[in-house]
Coordinates of C-alpha atoms in Angstrom, one line a residue:
Chain W
X769 CA -29.2 -37.7 23.3
X770 CA -25.5 -38.4 21.8
X771 CA -22.9 -35.5 21.1
X772 CA -24.0 -35.5 17.6
X773 CA -27.7 -34.8 18.1
X774 CA -29.1 -31.1 17.5
X775 CA -29.6 -29.2 20.6
X776 CA -33.5 -28.1 21.1
X777 CA -34.8 -24.7 20.8
X778 CA -34.2 -23.2 24.1
X779 CA -31.0 -24.8 24.6
X780 CA -28.7 -22.4 22.7
X781 CA -28.6 -18.8 22.3
X782 CA -28.6 -16.6 18.9
X783 CA -24.6 -15.9 19.2
X784 CA -24.2 -19.5 19.6
X785 CA -26.1 -20.7 16.4
X786 CA -24.5 -17.7 14.8
X787 CA -20.8 -18.8 15.9
X788 CA -21.8 -22.2 14.8
X789 CA -22.7 -21.0 11.4
X790 CA -19.6 -19.3 10.9
X791 CA -17.5 -22.2 11.9
X792 CA -19.3 -24.7 9.4
X793 CA -18.4 -22.4 6.5
X794 CA -14.9 -22.9 7.4
X795 CA -13.4 -26.5 5.5
X796 CA -10.6 -28.5 6.9
X797 CA -7.3 -27.4 6.0
X798 CA -8.4 -24.0 4.8
X799 CA -6.3 -20.8 5.4
X800 CA -8.7 -18.7 7.6
X801 CA -8.5 -14.8 8.1
X802 CA -10.2 -13.8 11.1
X803 CA -10.7 -10.8 13.5
X804 CA -11.5 -10.7 16.9
X805 CA -15.1 -11.2 18.4
X806 CA -17.4 -14.1 17.0
X807 CA -15.4 -15.1 13.7
X808 CA -12.5 -15.4 16.0
X809 CA -14.7 -18.0 18.1
X810 CA -15.9 -19.4 15.1
X811 CA -12.7 -20.4 13.6
X812 CA -11.3 -21.4 17.0
X813 CA -14.8 -23.9 17.1
X814 CA -14.3 -25.2 13.5
X815 CA -10.5 -26.1 14.1
X816 CA -11.7 -28.2 17.2
X817 CA -14.4 -29.8 15.5
X818 CA -14.5 -30.5 11.8
X819 CA -11.4 -28.6 10.8
X820 CA -8.5 -29.2 12.7
X821 CA -6.4 -28.8 10.0
X822 CA -7.7 -25.0 9.3
X823 CA -4.8 -22.5 9.8
X824 CA -5.8 -19.3 11.5
X825 CA -4.4 -16.0 10.7
X826 CA -4.8 -12.8 12.2
X827 CA -3.7 -9.5 10.3
X828 CA -1.6 -7.9 13.0
X829 CA 0.5 -11.0 12.1
X830 CA 0.1 -14.1 13.7
X831 CA -0.3 -17.2 11.6
X832 CA -1.6 -20.7 12.4
X833 CA -2.5 -19.4 15.7
X834 CA -3.7 -22.1 18.5
X835 CA -4.8 -19.4 21.0
X836 CA -6.8 -20.8 24.1
X837 CA -7.8 -17.8 25.8
X838 CA -10.0 -14.7 24.4
X839 CA -8.4 -12.1 22.8
X840 CA -9.6 -8.6 22.8
X841 CA -7.4 -7.3 20.0
X842 CA -6.3 -8.5 16.7
X843 CA -2.7 -7.7 17.7
X844 CA -3.4 -9.4 21.3
X845 CA -0.6 -11.6 22.8
X846 CA -3.1 -14.0 23.5
X847 CA -3.1 -15.2 19.4
X848 CA 0.6 -15.7 19.6
X849 CA 0.1 -19.1 21.8
X850 CA 1.6 -21.8 19.9
X851 CA 1.2 -19.7 16.6
X852 CA 4.0 -20.8 13.7
X853 CA 4.7 -17.2 13.0
X854 CA 4.6 -14.0 14.3
X855 CA 5.4 -11.6 11.4
X856 CA 3.4 -8.3 10.4
X857 CA 1.1 -6.7 7.9
X858 CA 3.0 -6.9 4.6
X859 CA 3.3 -11.0 5.6
X860 CA -0.1 -11.2 6.4
X861 CA -2.0 -8.6 4.2
X862 CA 0.0 -8.6 1.4
X863 CA 2.0 -11.7 1.1
X864 CA -0.8 -14.4 2.4
X865 CA -3.6 -12.5 1.4
X866 CA -3.1 -10.7 -1.9
X867 CA -0.8 -13.4 -2.8
X868 CA -3.8 -15.8 -3.0
X869 CA -3.4 -18.0 -0.2
X870 CA -6.4 -17.0 2.0
X871 CA -9.4 -19.5 1.2
X872 CA -11.9 -17.7 3.7
X873 CA -12.0 -14.0 5.4
X874 CA -14.4 -13.3 8.0
X875 CA -15.6 -9.6 8.4
X876 CA -18.3 -7.6 10.1
X877 CA -20.2 -5.1 9.0
X878 CA -22.2 -1.8 10.4
X879 CA -24.2 -1.4 6.9
X880 CA -24.4 -3.8 3.8
X881 CA -26.7 -3.2 0.8
X882 CA -28.0 -6.1 -1.5
X883 CA -24.6 -6.9 -3.5
X884 CA -23.0 -7.4 0.0
X885 CA -20.8 -4.2 -0.4
X886 CA -20.1 -3.3 3.3
X887 CA -19.5 0.2 5.5
X888 CA -17.3 0.2 8.3
X889 CA -16.3 3.9 7.8
X890 CA -19.2 6.4 7.9
X891 CA -22.8 6.7 9.0
X892 CA -24.2 9.9 7.4
X893 CA -23.3 12.2 4.6
X894 CA -19.4 12.4 4.1
X895 CA -19.1 15.9 4.5
X896 CA -21.2 15.7 7.9
X897 CA -21.0 12.6 8.9
X898 CA -23.4 11.6 12.4
X899 CA -21.1 8.9 13.4
X900 CA -17.2 8.4 12.5
X901 CA -16.9 4.4 12.8
X902 CA -13.8 2.4 12.9
X903 CA -12.5 2.4 9.1
X904 CA -11.2 -0.3 6.9
X905 CA -8.4 -1.5 8.7
X906 CA -7.5 -4.8 7.2
X907 CA -11.4 -5.2 6.0
X908 CA -11.0 -3.9 2.6
X909 CA -7.7 -5.9 1.9
X910 CA -9.9 -9.2 3.0
X911 CA -13.0 -8.7 1.3
X912 CA -10.7 -7.4 -1.8
X913 CA -8.6 -10.7 -1.8
X914 CA -9.9 -13.6 -0.1
X915 CA -10.9 -16.4 -2.0
X916 CA -14.3 -16.2 0.0
X917 CA -15.5 -13.9 2.4
X918 CA -18.1 -14.4 5.3
X919 CA -19.9 -11.5 6.7
X920 CA -21.4 -11.8 10.5
X921 CA -23.5 -9.3 11.9
X922 CA -26.9 -8.1 13.3
X923 CA -29.8 -8.0 11.3
X924 CA -31.3 -4.6 11.3
X925 CA -33.5 -2.4 8.7
X926 CA -31.0 0.3 9.1
X927 CA -27.9 -1.9 8.7
X928 CA -29.2 -4.0 5.5
X929 CA -29.7 -0.7 3.3
X930 CA -30.6 -0.1 -0.2
X931 CA -27.8 2.3 -0.5
X932 CA -24.6 2.2 1.5
X933 CA -23.6 5.8 3.4
X934 CA -19.9 4.7 2.4
X935 CA -18.9 1.9 0.6
X936 CA -15.6 0.4 2.6
X937 CA -15.2 -3.1 1.4
X938 CA -16.3 -4.3 -2.2
X939 CA -19.1 -6.9 -2.3
X940 CA -20.6 -7.8 -5.8
X941 CA -20.6 -3.9 -6.6
X942 CA -23.3 -3.3 -8.8
X943 CA -23.7 -7.0 -10.0
X944 CA -22.5 -9.6 -12.1
X945 CA -19.1 -9.1 -13.5
X946 CA -18.5 -6.0 -11.5
X947 CA -15.7 -7.3 -9.4
X948 CA -13.6 -8.4 -12.5
X949 CA -14.2 -5.5 -14.4
X950 CA -12.5 -3.3 -11.5
X951 CA -9.6 -5.5 -11.1
X952 CA -10.3 -7.5 -8.0
X953 CA -8.7 -10.5 -7.1
X954 CA -11.1 -12.6 -4.9
X955 CA -14.3 -13.7 -5.3
X956 CA -16.2 -11.6 -3.0
X957 CA -18.8 -12.3 -0.4
X958 CA -20.2 -15.7 -0.2
X959 CA -22.3 -16.2 2.9
X960 CA -24.2 -13.7 5.3
X961 CA -24.6 -14.8 8.8
X962 CA -27.1 -12.6 11.0
X963 CA -29.1 -13.4 14.3
X964 CA -32.2 -14.1 11.9
X965 CA -31.0 -16.4 8.8
X966 CA -28.3 -17.1 6.5
X967 CA -28.1 -15.8 3.0
X968 CA -25.6 -16.3 0.1
X969 CA -25.6 -14.7 -3.3
X970 CA -27.8 -15.4 -6.2
X971 CA -24.9 -16.7 -9.2
X972 CA -26.8 -14.9 -11.9
X973 CA -27.5 -11.3 -10.1
X974 CA -25.0 -11.3 -7.5
X975 CA -28.0 -10.2 -5.3
X976 CA -28.4 -11.6 -1.6
X977 CA -30.7 -14.5 -1.3
X978 CA -32.1 -16.2 1.9
X979 CA -30.3 -19.5 2.3
X980 CA -31.6 -20.6 5.7
X981 CA -34.1 -19.2 8.4
X982 CA -33.0 -19.8 12.1
X983 CA -35.1 -21.9 14.2
X984 CA -38.1 -20.1 15.6
X985 CA -37.4 -16.7 13.2
X986 CA -40.4 -16.4 10.8
X987 CA -39.8 -14.8 7.1
X988 CA -42.2 -11.9 8.0
X989 CA -39.6 -10.7 11.0
X990 CA -37.0 -11.1 8.4
X991 CA -38.4 -9.2 5.7
X992 CA -39.5 -6.2 8.2
X993 CA -35.8 -6.0 9.3
X994 CA -34.2 -6.1 5.7
X995 CA -34.2 -2.6 3.9
X996 CA -33.2 -3.9 0.6
X997 CA -35.0 -6.6 -1.6
X998 CA -34.1 -9.7 -0.4
X999 CA -34.3 -12.7 -3.1
X1000 CA -36.4 -15.6 -1.0
X1001 CA -36.2 -18.8 -3.0
X1002 CA -39.3 -20.9 -2.8
X1003 CA -38.1 -23.6 -0.4
X1004 CA -35.9 -21.8 2.6
X1005 CA -34.7 -24.8 4.8
X1006 CA -34.3 -23.8 8.4
X1007 CA -30.9 -23.4 9.7
X1008 CA -29.3 -26.6 11.5
X1009 CA -29.3 -26.2 15.2
X1010 CA -25.6 -26.7 17.0
X1011 CA -25.0 -30.1 18.2
X1012 CA -24.5 -30.8 21.8
X1013 CA -20.9 -31.4 21.0
X1014 CA -20.5 -27.8 19.0
X1015 CA -21.9 -26.2 22.1
X1016 CA -19.9 -27.8 24.8
X1017 CA -16.7 -27.0 23.0
X1018 CA -18.0 -23.4 22.4
X1019 CA -18.6 -22.8 25.8
X1020 CA -15.2 -24.0 26.8
X1021 CA -13.6 -21.7 24.5
X1022 CA -15.1 -18.5 25.8
X1023 CA -16.1 -19.8 29.4
X1024 CA -16.3 -15.9 30.8
X1025 CA -18.9 -15.3 27.8
X1026 CA -16.7 -12.2 26.7
X1027 CA -18.2 -12.5 23.1
X1028 CA -21.0 -15.0 24.0
X1029 CA -22.8 -14.3 27.1
X1030 CA -23.7 -17.7 28.3
X1031 CA -27.5 -18.5 28.1
X1032 CA -27.7 -18.4 32.0
X1033 CA -25.7 -15.1 31.9
X1034 CA -27.9 -13.4 29.0
X1035 CA -31.4 -12.1 30.1
Chain R
X1071 CA 41.9 -6.0 17.3
X1072 CA 40.6 -3.0 18.3
X1073 CA 37.2 -2.7 18.2
X1074 CA 35.0 0.7 17.5
X1075 CA 33.8 2.1 20.5
X1076 CA 29.8 1.8 20.9
X1077 CA 27.7 5.0 19.7
X1078 CA 25.6 6.0 22.4
X1079 CA 22.4 7.4 21.1
X1080 CA 20.5 7.2 24.4
X1081 CA 18.4 10.5 25.2
X1082 CA 15.2 10.9 27.7
X1083 CA 11.6 10.8 27.0
X1084 CA 11.4 14.3 27.4
X1085 CA 14.6 15.1 25.3
X1086 CA 13.2 13.0 22.5
X1087 CA 9.4 14.8 22.1
X1088 CA 11.5 18.1 22.7
X1089 CA 12.6 16.9 19.0
X1090 CA 9.3 17.1 17.6
X1091 CA 8.5 20.6 16.4
X1092 CA 4.8 21.6 16.2
X1093 CA 3.2 20.8 12.5
X1094 CA 6.0 17.7 12.1
X1095 CA 4.9 14.2 10.6
X1096 CA 5.1 11.3 12.5
X1097 CA 5.2 7.4 11.4
X1098 CA 3.3 6.2 14.8
X1099 CA 4.1 2.5 15.5
X1100 CA 2.4 -0.4 17.4
X1101 CA -0.3 -2.2 16.1
X1102 CA -4.1 -2.4 18.1
X1103 CA -3.3 -2.8 21.5
X1104 CA 0.4 -4.2 20.9
X1105 CA 3.3 -1.9 21.8
X1106 CA 1.6 1.6 21.0
X1107 CA 4.1 4.5 22.0
X1108 CA 1.7 5.6 25.0
X1109 CA 4.5 7.2 27.4
X1110 CA 5.8 9.0 24.2
X1111 CA 1.9 10.4 23.5
X1112 CA 1.8 11.3 27.3
X1113 CA 5.0 13.6 26.8
X1114 CA 3.7 15.0 23.5
X1115 CA 0.8 16.1 25.2
X1116 CA 2.6 17.4 28.2
X1117 CA 4.9 19.5 26.0
X1118 CA 2.0 20.9 24.4
X1119 CA 2.7 19.8 20.8
X1120 CA 0.2 21.3 18.2
X1121 CA -0.9 20.4 14.6
X1122 CA 1.1 17.6 14.4
X1123 CA 0.0 14.7 11.2
X1124 CA 0.2 11.0 12.1
X1125 CA 0.4 8.0 9.8
X1126 CA -0.5 4.6 11.2
X1127 CA -2.7 1.2 10.5
X1128 CA -4.6 0.8 13.3
X1129 CA -4.2 2.8 16.6
X1130 CA -6.4 3.2 19.6
X1131 CA -6.1 4.6 23.0
X1132 CA -2.7 6.3 22.3
X1133 CA -4.3 8.3 19.0
X1134 CA -7.2 9.1 20.8
X1135 CA -5.2 10.7 23.7
X1136 CA -3.2 12.8 21.2
X1137 CA -6.4 13.9 19.5
X1138 CA -8.2 14.5 22.7
X1139 CA -5.3 16.9 23.8
X1140 CA -5.6 18.9 20.4
X1141 CA -1.8 17.5 19.7
X1142 CA -2.8 15.9 16.2
X1143 CA -5.0 17.6 13.6
X1144 CA -4.7 15.4 11.2
X1145 CA -4.5 11.4 10.7
X1146 CA -3.9 9.1 7.4
X1147 CA -4.8 5.4 8.9
X1148 CA -6.6 2.7 8.3
X1149 CA -8.5 2.1 11.6
X1150 CA -9.0 3.5 15.0
X1151 CA -11.2 2.4 17.9
X1152 CA -11.0 0.9 21.9
X1153 CA -11.1 -2.5 20.7
X1154 CA -13.6 -4.9 22.2
X1155 CA -15.3 -1.6 23.9
X1156 CA -16.3 0.8 21.7
X1157 CA -15.3 3.9 19.3
X1158 CA -12.4 6.1 20.2
X1159 CA -14.3 8.9 22.2
X1160 CA -12.1 11.7 21.8
X1161 CA -11.1 11.5 18.3
X1162 CA -14.9 11.2 17.6
X1163 CA -15.4 14.5 19.4
X1164 CA -12.4 16.6 17.5
X1165 CA -14.0 15.2 14.3
X1166 CA -17.4 16.9 15.1
X1167 CA -15.8 19.9 16.1
X1168 CA -13.7 19.9 13.1
X1169 CA -10.0 19.9 15.3
X1170 CA -9.0 16.8 13.4
X1171 CA -9.4 15.4 9.8
X1172 CA -9.0 11.6 9.0
X1173 CA -7.9 10.5 5.6
X1174 CA -8.7 7.0 5.1
X1175 CA -7.0 3.9 3.7
X1176 CA -6.6 0.2 4.4
X1177 CA -4.1 -1.4 6.5
X1178 CA -2.4 -3.0 3.3
X1179 CA -1.9 0.5 1.7
X1180 CA -0.8 2.4 4.8
X1181 CA 1.9 -0.7 5.4
X1182 CA 3.1 -0.3 1.7
X1183 CA 3.0 3.5 2.0
X1184 CA 5.8 2.9 4.7
X1185 CA 7.5 0.4 2.8
X1186 CA 7.5 2.6 -0.4
X1187 CA 9.1 5.5 1.8
X1188 CA 11.4 3.1 3.0
X1189 CA 12.3 1.7 -0.2
X1190 CA 12.8 5.8 -1.6
X1191 CA 10.2 4.9 -4.3
X1192 CA 7.2 7.4 -4.7
X1193 CA 4.5 5.1 -4.8
X1194 CA 3.4 1.7 -4.3
X1195 CA 0.9 -0.7 -6.3
X1196 CA -1.9 -2.8 -4.5
X1197 CA -5.1 -4.6 -5.7
X1198 CA -7.1 -3.3 -2.6
X1199 CA -9.4 -0.2 -2.4
X1200 CA -10.7 -1.0 -6.1
X1201 CA -14.5 -0.3 -6.6
X1202 CA -14.8 1.4 -3.3
X1203 CA -15.4 5.0 -1.9
X1204 CA -11.6 4.6 -0.3
X1205 CA -10.7 5.5 -4.0
X1206 CA -13.6 7.9 -4.8
X1207 CA -13.5 9.9 -1.8
X1208 CA -10.8 12.1 0.0
X1209 CA -11.0 13.9 2.7
X1210 CA -7.7 16.5 2.4
X1211 CA -5.2 15.1 0.3
X1212 CA -5.1 16.6 -3.1
X1213 CA -4.3 13.0 -4.6
X1214 CA -5.0 10.2 -2.5
X1215 CA -4.6 7.0 -4.9
X1216 CA -4.8 6.4 -8.5
X1217 CA -6.0 3.5 -10.8
X1218 CA -3.7 2.8 -13.4
X1219 CA -3.8 -0.2 -16.1
X1220 CA -0.6 -2.3 -15.6
X1221 CA 2.0 -1.6 -18.7
X1222 CA 3.0 -4.9 -18.5
X1223 CA -0.3 -7.0 -18.0
X1224 CA -3.0 -4.6 -18.4
X1225 CA -4.5 -5.4 -15.1
X1226 CA -6.1 -2.5 -12.8
X1227 CA -3.8 -1.5 -9.9
X1228 CA -3.9 0.7 -7.2
X1229 CA -1.2 3.0 -6.4
X1230 CA -0.6 4.8 -3.3
X1231 CA 1.4 7.5 -2.3
X1232 CA 4.8 6.4 -0.3
X1233 CA 5.5 8.2 2.8
X1234 CA 8.7 10.0 4.3
X1235 CA 7.3 11.6 7.9
X1236 CA 9.8 13.7 9.5
X1237 CA 10.0 11.3 12.5
X1238 CA 9.3 7.6 13.1
X1239 CA 8.3 6.8 16.8
X1240 CA 8.4 2.8 17.5
X1241 CA 8.0 1.2 20.9
X1242 CA 9.8 -1.8 20.9
X1243 CA 10.9 -4.8 23.0
X1244 CA 14.5 -3.9 23.6
X1245 CA 17.4 -2.0 21.9
X1246 CA 21.0 -1.7 22.7
X1247 CA 22.5 2.2 23.1
X1248 CA 23.3 2.3 19.5
X1249 CA 19.9 1.6 18.3
X1250 CA 19.9 -2.5 17.3
X1251 CA 16.0 -3.0 18.0
X1252 CA 14.3 -6.2 18.6
X1253 CA 10.8 -6.9 18.7
X1254 CA 8.9 -9.9 20.3
X1255 CA 5.9 -10.9 18.6
X1256 CA 3.9 -9.5 16.1
X1257 CA 5.7 -6.7 14.1
X1258 CA 2.5 -5.0 12.7
X1259 CA 3.9 -2.2 10.2
X1260 CA 6.7 -1.3 12.3
X1261 CA 9.6 -3.1 10.5
X1262 CA 8.7 -0.4 7.3
X1263 CA 7.7 2.3 9.3
X1264 CA 10.6 2.5 11.1
X1265 CA 12.7 2.6 8.1
X1266 CA 10.4 5.3 6.6
X1267 CA 11.1 8.4 8.5
X1268 CA 13.8 11.0 8.2
X1269 CA 14.2 10.5 11.6
X1270 CA 13.9 7.7 13.8
X1271 CA 13.2 7.4 17.4
X1272 CA 13.2 4.0 19.2
X1273 CA 11.5 3.5 22.8
X1274 CA 12.3 0.4 24.4
X1275 CA 10.9 -1.8 27.3
X1276 CA 14.6 -2.3 28.3
X1277 CA 18.3 -1.2 27.1
X1278 CA 20.4 -4.3 26.8
X1279 CA 24.0 -4.5 26.2
X1280 CA 24.9 -4.7 22.6
X1281 CA 26.9 -8.1 23.4
X1282 CA 23.3 -9.4 23.7
X1283 CA 22.2 -8.2 20.3
X1284 CA 25.5 -9.5 18.5
X1285 CA 24.8 -13.0 20.3
X1286 CA 21.4 -13.1 18.5
X1287 CA 21.6 -11.0 15.6
X1288 CA 18.7 -12.7 13.4
X1289 CA 16.3 -11.3 16.2
X1290 CA 17.3 -7.9 15.2
X1291 CA 14.4 -6.1 13.0
X1292 CA 15.4 -2.4 13.0
X1293 CA 19.2 -2.4 12.6
X1294 CA 21.0 0.7 14.1
X1295 CA 22.0 2.2 10.7
X1296 CA 18.1 3.8 10.6
X1297 CA 18.0 4.8 14.1
X1298 CA 18.9 8.2 15.4
X1299 CA 17.7 8.3 19.1
X1300 CA 17.3 5.7 21.9
X1301 CA 14.9 6.0 24.6
X1302 CA 14.6 3.7 27.8
X1303 CA 11.2 3.3 28.4
X1304 CA 9.7 0.5 30.7
X1305 CA 5.9 0.3 30.6
X1306 CA 6.1 2.6 27.8
X1307 CA 2.9 1.1 26.5
X1308 CA 0.9 0.8 29.3
X1309 CA -2.2 0.4 30.0
X1310 CA -1.8 -1.6 26.6
X1311 CA 0.3 -4.5 26.1
X1312 CA 4.3 -5.6 25.1
X1313 CA 4.5 -9.6 24.0
X1314 CA 6.4 -11.2 26.7
X1315 CA 6.8 -8.3 28.8
X1316 CA 2.9 -7.6 30.2
X1317 CA -0.5 -7.4 29.7
X1318 CA -3.3 -5.0 29.0
X1319 CA -4.8 -3.1 32.1
X1320 CA -8.4 -3.5 30.9
X1321 CA -9.6 -2.3 34.0
X1322 CA -8.0 1.1 33.2
X1323 CA -8.9 1.3 29.3
X1324 CA -12.3 0.5 30.3
X1325 CA -12.0 3.7 33.1
X1326 CA -10.4 5.4 30.4
X1327 CA -13.4 4.8 27.7
X1328 CA -16.1 5.3 30.0
X1329 CA -14.6 8.5 31.5
X1330 CA -13.9 10.1 28.1
X1331 CA -17.3 10.0 26.7
X1332 CA -17.7 13.7 27.6
X1333 CA -15.2 16.5 27.3
X1334 CA -15.2 17.2 31.2
X1335 CA -14.5 13.3 31.7
X1336 CA -11.5 13.5 29.1
X1337 CA -10.2 16.5 30.5
X1338 CA -10.2 14.8 34.1
X1339 CA -8.1 12.0 32.9
X1340 CA -5.9 14.3 31.0
X1341 CA -5.0 16.2 34.3
X1342 CA -5.2 13.3 36.4
X1343 CA -3.0 10.8 34.4
X1344 CA -0.8 13.1 32.0
X1345 CA -0.5 16.9 32.5
X1346 CA -0.8 16.5 36.3
X1347 CA 1.9 14.2 36.7
X1348 CA 5.7 15.5 36.2
X1349 CA 6.8 12.5 33.6
X1350 CA 6.7 8.7 32.5
X1351 CA 8.0 7.7 36.1
X1352 CA 5.5 9.7 38.2
X1353 CA 2.6 8.2 36.1
X1354 CA 3.8 4.7 36.5
X1355 CA 4.1 5.6 40.4
X1356 CA 0.6 6.8 40.4
X1357 CA -0.8 3.6 38.7
X1358 CA 1.1 1.5 41.3
X1359 CA 3.9 -1.4 41.8
X1360 CA 0.8 -3.9 42.6
X1361 CA -1.2 -3.3 39.7
X1362 CA 1.8 -3.0 37.3
X1363 CA 3.1 -6.2 38.7
X1364 CA 0.0 -8.3 38.0
X1365 CA 0.4 -7.4 34.7
X1366 CA 3.6 -9.0 34.0
X1367 CA 3.7 -11.8 31.5
X1368 CA 3.4 -15.4 33.0
X1369 CA 6.1 -17.5 30.7
X1370 CA 5.5 -19.6 28.6
X1371 CA 2.3 -17.5 27.8
X1372 CA 3.7 -14.0 26.4
X1373 CA 1.0 -12.1 28.6

């Protein structure tokens, strides 16, 4: 089996596949805005495979980071290793991002709706919330102004909802033309990566559409775990599994399994 | 040539916290795990300050402690959590009790609000928040943000109110006694935040001779003109990190998070590490030299 051959089911975990999907969404030479967790791993993987010229920006101020150790915080000193600059938020979120220099931004979500609108602030009613989540941070800024946005999240019915408890970051709002109408700069979410599938957005309706199903996952499973009406095209391909090369690099990036527990470390 | 004598703005941590009256509004420096004014937070708790309002972008264990001890009642911010671990446990509880209220903005919005305050203009424009509940819903501000049509181009722009807090609190890498401050690594929103406050207190890992600062003035990010008070405060962000100085102590942070899931656990932590010690030095002594030295940055790594 060659380095470029696809790994077989059982040879990789779902989190590894999600990281690989995220990495493949990054093109060589792009400016990538990421947070910690899976997006950071995905960006590091892209840089070490097909996108060595990608420039990774962290909102705390680290620009073109070349971190070799896994960071726990967006402001983690680890991200400063061989960075080209360490500045601040006005630089990253203002001048770089709002200034139009960021090609793709990665965000997570506690809830999304069928237009890719994102909630990271409250679960429950605004007046009497059941859980207070961390809030926007730079999430709203990224989703507002990056040229494209990739959402990485777990696929659960309570997270893929008809109506958000709170709209923190703007997806395609209520449909075609809405982002332009309210004055947003970026073109919004273009890809959603979950533990079941990849989803993109129908250009006509701006609604979430199934794009590829991860190996071993059934359509039934996806529909049962989605709270909104998912657009399902006629022929949906299976997600390309990780290659052996991608897996080897991925495991070297996070050797202690901080964000991606190793196959032998997970159940 | 006669050189002007160097003005000495140094005060102690205790004296600095005493300057803050109940009900004061503070800019709170540091970003995420980087350079939070943790020692200052501890001292505010020891001095039983009440009803403070804090403005910050993203803060973590430091503001969770301030909420836990009922020091802060209002936050205007973009993000809070214990990153990589979970939700901030004390703030979560205090919100449920109604003791803490949060007005949500984005990181860019908060950073611009500080820049606006520093520039002496009443608001700043930005292109975030549009079309979302960040615009539609407010918690306690009568006016949180406003969408206008740009008078020059006709495009939609959000205006957010500038902030001029009573005090700006920042923890930096090094400062001289007259208040020239240098920050290694990322600055977060501290460059603007430090200039927004009516009074500015700079805490620093080390006090250096003014000749050191003046031999590398390009490294100074907060000139003395803005600074009113200087506090020498080594390990002042522990158990969080300071770039080029020390790493975080995740074992301590995880212990804090686990313990503070219950009110009793938080009370125990507060008594053991904050109110039960006399000052910052006694806190560090309790943590222990051996543990602290293990966290020291190993060059060329800044951690």
